[in-house]
Short mmCIF file of C-alpha atoms in Angstrom, two decimals:
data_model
loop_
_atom_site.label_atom_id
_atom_site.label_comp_id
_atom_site.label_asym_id
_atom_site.label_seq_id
_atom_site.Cartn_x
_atom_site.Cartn_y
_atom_site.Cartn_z
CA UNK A 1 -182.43 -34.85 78.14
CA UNK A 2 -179.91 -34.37 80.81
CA UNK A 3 -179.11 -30.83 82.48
CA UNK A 4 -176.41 -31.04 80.40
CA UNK A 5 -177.97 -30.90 77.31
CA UNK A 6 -180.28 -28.77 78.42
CA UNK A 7 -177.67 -26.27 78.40
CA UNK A 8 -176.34 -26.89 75.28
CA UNK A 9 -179.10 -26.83 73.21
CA UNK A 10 -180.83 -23.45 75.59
CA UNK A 11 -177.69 -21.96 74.88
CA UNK A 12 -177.80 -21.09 78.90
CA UNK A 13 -174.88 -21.77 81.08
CA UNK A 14 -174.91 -24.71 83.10
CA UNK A 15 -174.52 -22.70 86.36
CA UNK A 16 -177.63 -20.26 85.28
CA UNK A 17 -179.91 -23.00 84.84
CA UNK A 18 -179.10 -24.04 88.65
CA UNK A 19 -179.26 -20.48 89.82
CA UNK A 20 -183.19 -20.59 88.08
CA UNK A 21 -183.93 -23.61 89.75
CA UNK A 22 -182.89 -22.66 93.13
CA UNK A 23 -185.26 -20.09 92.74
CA UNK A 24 -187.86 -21.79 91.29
CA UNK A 25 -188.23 -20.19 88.44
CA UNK A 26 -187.42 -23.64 86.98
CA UNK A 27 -189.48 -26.88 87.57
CA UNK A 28 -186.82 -29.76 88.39
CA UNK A 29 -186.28 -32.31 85.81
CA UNK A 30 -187.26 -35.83 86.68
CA UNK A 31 -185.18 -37.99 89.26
CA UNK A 32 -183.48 -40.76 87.30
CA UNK A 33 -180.56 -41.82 89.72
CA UNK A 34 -178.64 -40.27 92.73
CA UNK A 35 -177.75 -36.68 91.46
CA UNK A 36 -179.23 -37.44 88.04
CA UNK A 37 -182.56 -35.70 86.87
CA UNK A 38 -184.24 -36.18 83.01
CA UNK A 39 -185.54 -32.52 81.50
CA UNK A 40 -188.12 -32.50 79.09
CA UNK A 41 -189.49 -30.14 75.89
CA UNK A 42 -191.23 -28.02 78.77
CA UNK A 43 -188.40 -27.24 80.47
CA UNK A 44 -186.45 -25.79 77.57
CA UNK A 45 -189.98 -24.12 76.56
CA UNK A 46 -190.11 -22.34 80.19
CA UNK A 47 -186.06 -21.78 79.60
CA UNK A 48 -186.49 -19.69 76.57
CA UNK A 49 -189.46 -17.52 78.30
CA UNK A 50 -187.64 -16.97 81.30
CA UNK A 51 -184.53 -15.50 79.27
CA UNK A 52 -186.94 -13.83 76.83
CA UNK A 53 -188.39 -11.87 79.91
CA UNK A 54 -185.28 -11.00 81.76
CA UNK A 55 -182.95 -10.46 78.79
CA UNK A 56 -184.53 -8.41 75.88
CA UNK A 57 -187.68 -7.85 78.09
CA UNK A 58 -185.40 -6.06 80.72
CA UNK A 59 -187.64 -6.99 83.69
CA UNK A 60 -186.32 -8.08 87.34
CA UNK A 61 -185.85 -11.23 88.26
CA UNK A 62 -188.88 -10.62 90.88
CA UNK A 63 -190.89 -9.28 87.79
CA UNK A 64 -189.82 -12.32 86.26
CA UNK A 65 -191.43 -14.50 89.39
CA UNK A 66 -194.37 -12.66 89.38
CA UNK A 67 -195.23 -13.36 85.47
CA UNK A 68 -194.22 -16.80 85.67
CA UNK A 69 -196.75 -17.36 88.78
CA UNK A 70 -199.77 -15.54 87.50
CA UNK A 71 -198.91 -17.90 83.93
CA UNK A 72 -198.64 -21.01 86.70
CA UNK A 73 -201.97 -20.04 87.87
CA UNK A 74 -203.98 -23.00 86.36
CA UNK A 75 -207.11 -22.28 88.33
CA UNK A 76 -207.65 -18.66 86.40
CA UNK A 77 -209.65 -17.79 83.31
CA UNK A 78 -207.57 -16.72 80.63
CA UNK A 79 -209.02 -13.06 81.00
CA UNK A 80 -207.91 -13.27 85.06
CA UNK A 81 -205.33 -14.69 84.31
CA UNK A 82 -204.41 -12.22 81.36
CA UNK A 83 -204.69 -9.42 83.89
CA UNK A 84 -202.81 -11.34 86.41
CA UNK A 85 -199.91 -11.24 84.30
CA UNK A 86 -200.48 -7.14 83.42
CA UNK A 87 -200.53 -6.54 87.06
CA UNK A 88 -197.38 -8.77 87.23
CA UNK A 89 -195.15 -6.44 84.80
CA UNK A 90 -195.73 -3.38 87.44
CA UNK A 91 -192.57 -2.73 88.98
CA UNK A 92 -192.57 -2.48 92.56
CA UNK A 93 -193.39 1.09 94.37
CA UNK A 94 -190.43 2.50 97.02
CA UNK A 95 -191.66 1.95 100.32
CA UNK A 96 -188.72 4.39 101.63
CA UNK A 97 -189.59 7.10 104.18
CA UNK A 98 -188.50 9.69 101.81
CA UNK A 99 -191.24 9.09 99.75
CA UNK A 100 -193.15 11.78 99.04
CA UNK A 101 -197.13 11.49 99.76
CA UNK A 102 -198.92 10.28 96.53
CA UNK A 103 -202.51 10.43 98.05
CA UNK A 104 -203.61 13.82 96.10
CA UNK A 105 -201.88 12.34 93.00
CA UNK A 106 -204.07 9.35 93.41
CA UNK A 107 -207.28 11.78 93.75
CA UNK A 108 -206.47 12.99 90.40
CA UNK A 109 -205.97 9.42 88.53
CA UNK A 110 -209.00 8.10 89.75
CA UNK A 111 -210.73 11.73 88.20
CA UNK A 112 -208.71 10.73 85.13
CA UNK A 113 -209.30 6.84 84.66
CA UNK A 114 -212.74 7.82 85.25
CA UNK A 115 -213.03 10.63 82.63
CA UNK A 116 -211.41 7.84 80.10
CA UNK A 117 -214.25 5.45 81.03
CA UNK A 118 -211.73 2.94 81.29
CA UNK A 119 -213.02 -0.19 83.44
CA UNK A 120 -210.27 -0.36 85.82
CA UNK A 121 -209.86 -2.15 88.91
CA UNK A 122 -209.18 0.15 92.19
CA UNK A 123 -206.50 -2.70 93.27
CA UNK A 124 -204.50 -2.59 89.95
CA UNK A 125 -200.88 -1.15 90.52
CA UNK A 126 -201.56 0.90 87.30
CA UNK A 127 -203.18 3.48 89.77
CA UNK A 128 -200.36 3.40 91.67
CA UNK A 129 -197.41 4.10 89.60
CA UNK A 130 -199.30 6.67 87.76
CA UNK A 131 -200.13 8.05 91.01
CA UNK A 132 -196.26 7.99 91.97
CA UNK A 133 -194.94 9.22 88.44
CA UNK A 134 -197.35 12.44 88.37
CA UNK A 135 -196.26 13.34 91.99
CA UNK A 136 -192.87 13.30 91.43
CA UNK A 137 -193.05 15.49 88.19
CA UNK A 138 -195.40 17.93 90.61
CA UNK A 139 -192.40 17.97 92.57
CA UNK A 140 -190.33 19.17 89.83
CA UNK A 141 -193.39 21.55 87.91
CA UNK A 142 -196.11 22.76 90.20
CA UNK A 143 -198.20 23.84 87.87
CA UNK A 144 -197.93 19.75 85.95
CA UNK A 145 -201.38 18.04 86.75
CA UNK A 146 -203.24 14.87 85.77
CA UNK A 147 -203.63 16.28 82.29
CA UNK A 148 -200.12 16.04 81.32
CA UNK A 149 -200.97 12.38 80.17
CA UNK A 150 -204.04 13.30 78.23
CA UNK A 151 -202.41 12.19 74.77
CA UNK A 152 -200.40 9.06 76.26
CA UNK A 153 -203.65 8.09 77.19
CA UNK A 154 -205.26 8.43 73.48
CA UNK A 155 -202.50 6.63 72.09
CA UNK A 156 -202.95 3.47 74.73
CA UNK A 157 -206.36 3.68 73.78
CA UNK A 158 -205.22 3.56 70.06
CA UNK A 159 -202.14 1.13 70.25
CA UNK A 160 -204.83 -1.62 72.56
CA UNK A 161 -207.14 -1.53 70.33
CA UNK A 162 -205.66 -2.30 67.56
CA UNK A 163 -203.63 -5.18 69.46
CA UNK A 164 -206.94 -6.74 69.95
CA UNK A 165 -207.50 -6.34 66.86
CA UNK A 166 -204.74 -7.81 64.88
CA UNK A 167 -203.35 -9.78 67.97
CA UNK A 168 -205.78 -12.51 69.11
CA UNK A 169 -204.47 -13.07 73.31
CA UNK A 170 -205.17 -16.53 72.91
CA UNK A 171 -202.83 -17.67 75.32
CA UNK A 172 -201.54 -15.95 79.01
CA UNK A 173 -197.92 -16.81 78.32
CA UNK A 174 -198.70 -14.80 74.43
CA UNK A 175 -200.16 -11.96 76.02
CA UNK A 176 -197.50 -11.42 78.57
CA UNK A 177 -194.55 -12.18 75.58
CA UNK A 178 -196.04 -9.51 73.15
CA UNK A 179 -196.78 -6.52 76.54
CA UNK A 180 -192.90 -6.88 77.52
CA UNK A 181 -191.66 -7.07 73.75
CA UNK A 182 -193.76 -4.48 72.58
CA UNK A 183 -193.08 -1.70 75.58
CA UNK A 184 -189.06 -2.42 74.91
CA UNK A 185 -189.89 -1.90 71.02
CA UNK A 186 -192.25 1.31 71.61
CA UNK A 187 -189.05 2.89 73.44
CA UNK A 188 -186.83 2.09 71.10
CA UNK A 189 -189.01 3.89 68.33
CA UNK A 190 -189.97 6.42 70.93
CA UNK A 191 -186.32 7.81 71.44
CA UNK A 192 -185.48 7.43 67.86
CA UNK A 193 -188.44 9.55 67.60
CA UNK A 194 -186.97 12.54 69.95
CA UNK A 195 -183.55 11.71 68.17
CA UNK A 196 -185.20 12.34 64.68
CA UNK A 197 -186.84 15.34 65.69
CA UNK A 198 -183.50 16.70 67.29
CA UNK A 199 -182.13 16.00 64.23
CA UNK A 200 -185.11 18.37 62.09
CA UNK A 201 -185.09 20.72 64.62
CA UNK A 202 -181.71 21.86 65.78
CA UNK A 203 -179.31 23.55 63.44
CA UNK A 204 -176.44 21.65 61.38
CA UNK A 205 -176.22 17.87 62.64
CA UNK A 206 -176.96 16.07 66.36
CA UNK A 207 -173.65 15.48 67.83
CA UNK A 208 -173.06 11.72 68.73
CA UNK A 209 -173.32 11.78 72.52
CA UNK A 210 -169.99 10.75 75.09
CA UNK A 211 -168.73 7.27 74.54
CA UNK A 212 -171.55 6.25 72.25
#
């Protein structure tokens, strides 16, 4: 098919589908003629991932780039290349000078992964952001430590097992589909949780907030 169609069948503009192969995010269809290039079931495949991931998946267009090469990544086993993808939908730490020093925090999510017995690698960015999230509420709480996330980390525990379970990774690209649908589903459920509880809790109906 030509770019052309491409578009019209994707449903993405014309100019999008440029902008994604500029940045490679797109393979190139197949030279034809001068200017001319022939796009194939694989493209529209990889066009449909790429929109599932940055639209209703919410993540950066480097996010994006990182999932995409870790799924490229032929020469991985699909558990490396599983957790390539994982590591891929970390978003990326400020490297600012204002940043406040994370290395105690860190102390205290090694303790913790360790306490879980979970078999996690001292590289992943999991650490990290933890590390860098528990910090910043220490900022705001002195008295907040490592245990604050004691019953997030039961119901991981929970919610990965039984995606093991019941969902079968038996593809990379599945794997990585199902973690960024599944996190923007969990928050949707999560603050229609606090919104029900509100709702139980406070006296005579929530008010519908500003300009919703």
């Amino acid at each position: 098919m030509r770019i052309s169609d491409l578009a019209r069948i994707s449903g993405v503009p014309l100019p999008t589908i440029k902008f994604y192969i500029r940045e490679r995010l797109l393979p190139p269809g197949r030279p034809t003629a001068r200017n001319q290039a022939e796009y194939g079931e694989e493209h529209l495949a990889r066009l449909r991932l790429i929109r599932v991931l940055a639209g209703i998946g919410r993540l950066s267009l480097s996010s994006v780039r990182r999932v995409l090469a870790a799924l490229d990544d032929k020469g991985l086993a699909l558990g490396a290349q599983c957790r390539a993808t994982i590591w891929a939908l970390f978003p990326d730490q400020p490297e600012d000078d204002d940043a406040p020093d994370v290395g105690p925090a860190r102390v205290q999510v090694d303790a913790f992964i360790d306490r879980l017995g979970w078999e996690v690698d001292v590289a992943s960015p999991g650490r990290d952001t933890l590390a860098h999230v528990l910090t910043a509420l220490q900022r705001l709480d002195a008295d907040c430590d490592i245990d604050v996330f004691s019953e997030h980390a039961e119901s991981a525990e929970r919610i990965v097992t039984h995606e093991f379970q019941h969902e079968s990774a038996h593809s990379a690209t599945a794997m990585a589909v199902w973690n960024v649908l599944s996190e923007v589903a969990f928050e949707a459920m999560r603050r229609m949780a606090q919104e029900s509880h509100l709702a139980r809790c406070c006296a005579g109906p929530a008010e519908r907030p500003a300009g919703a």
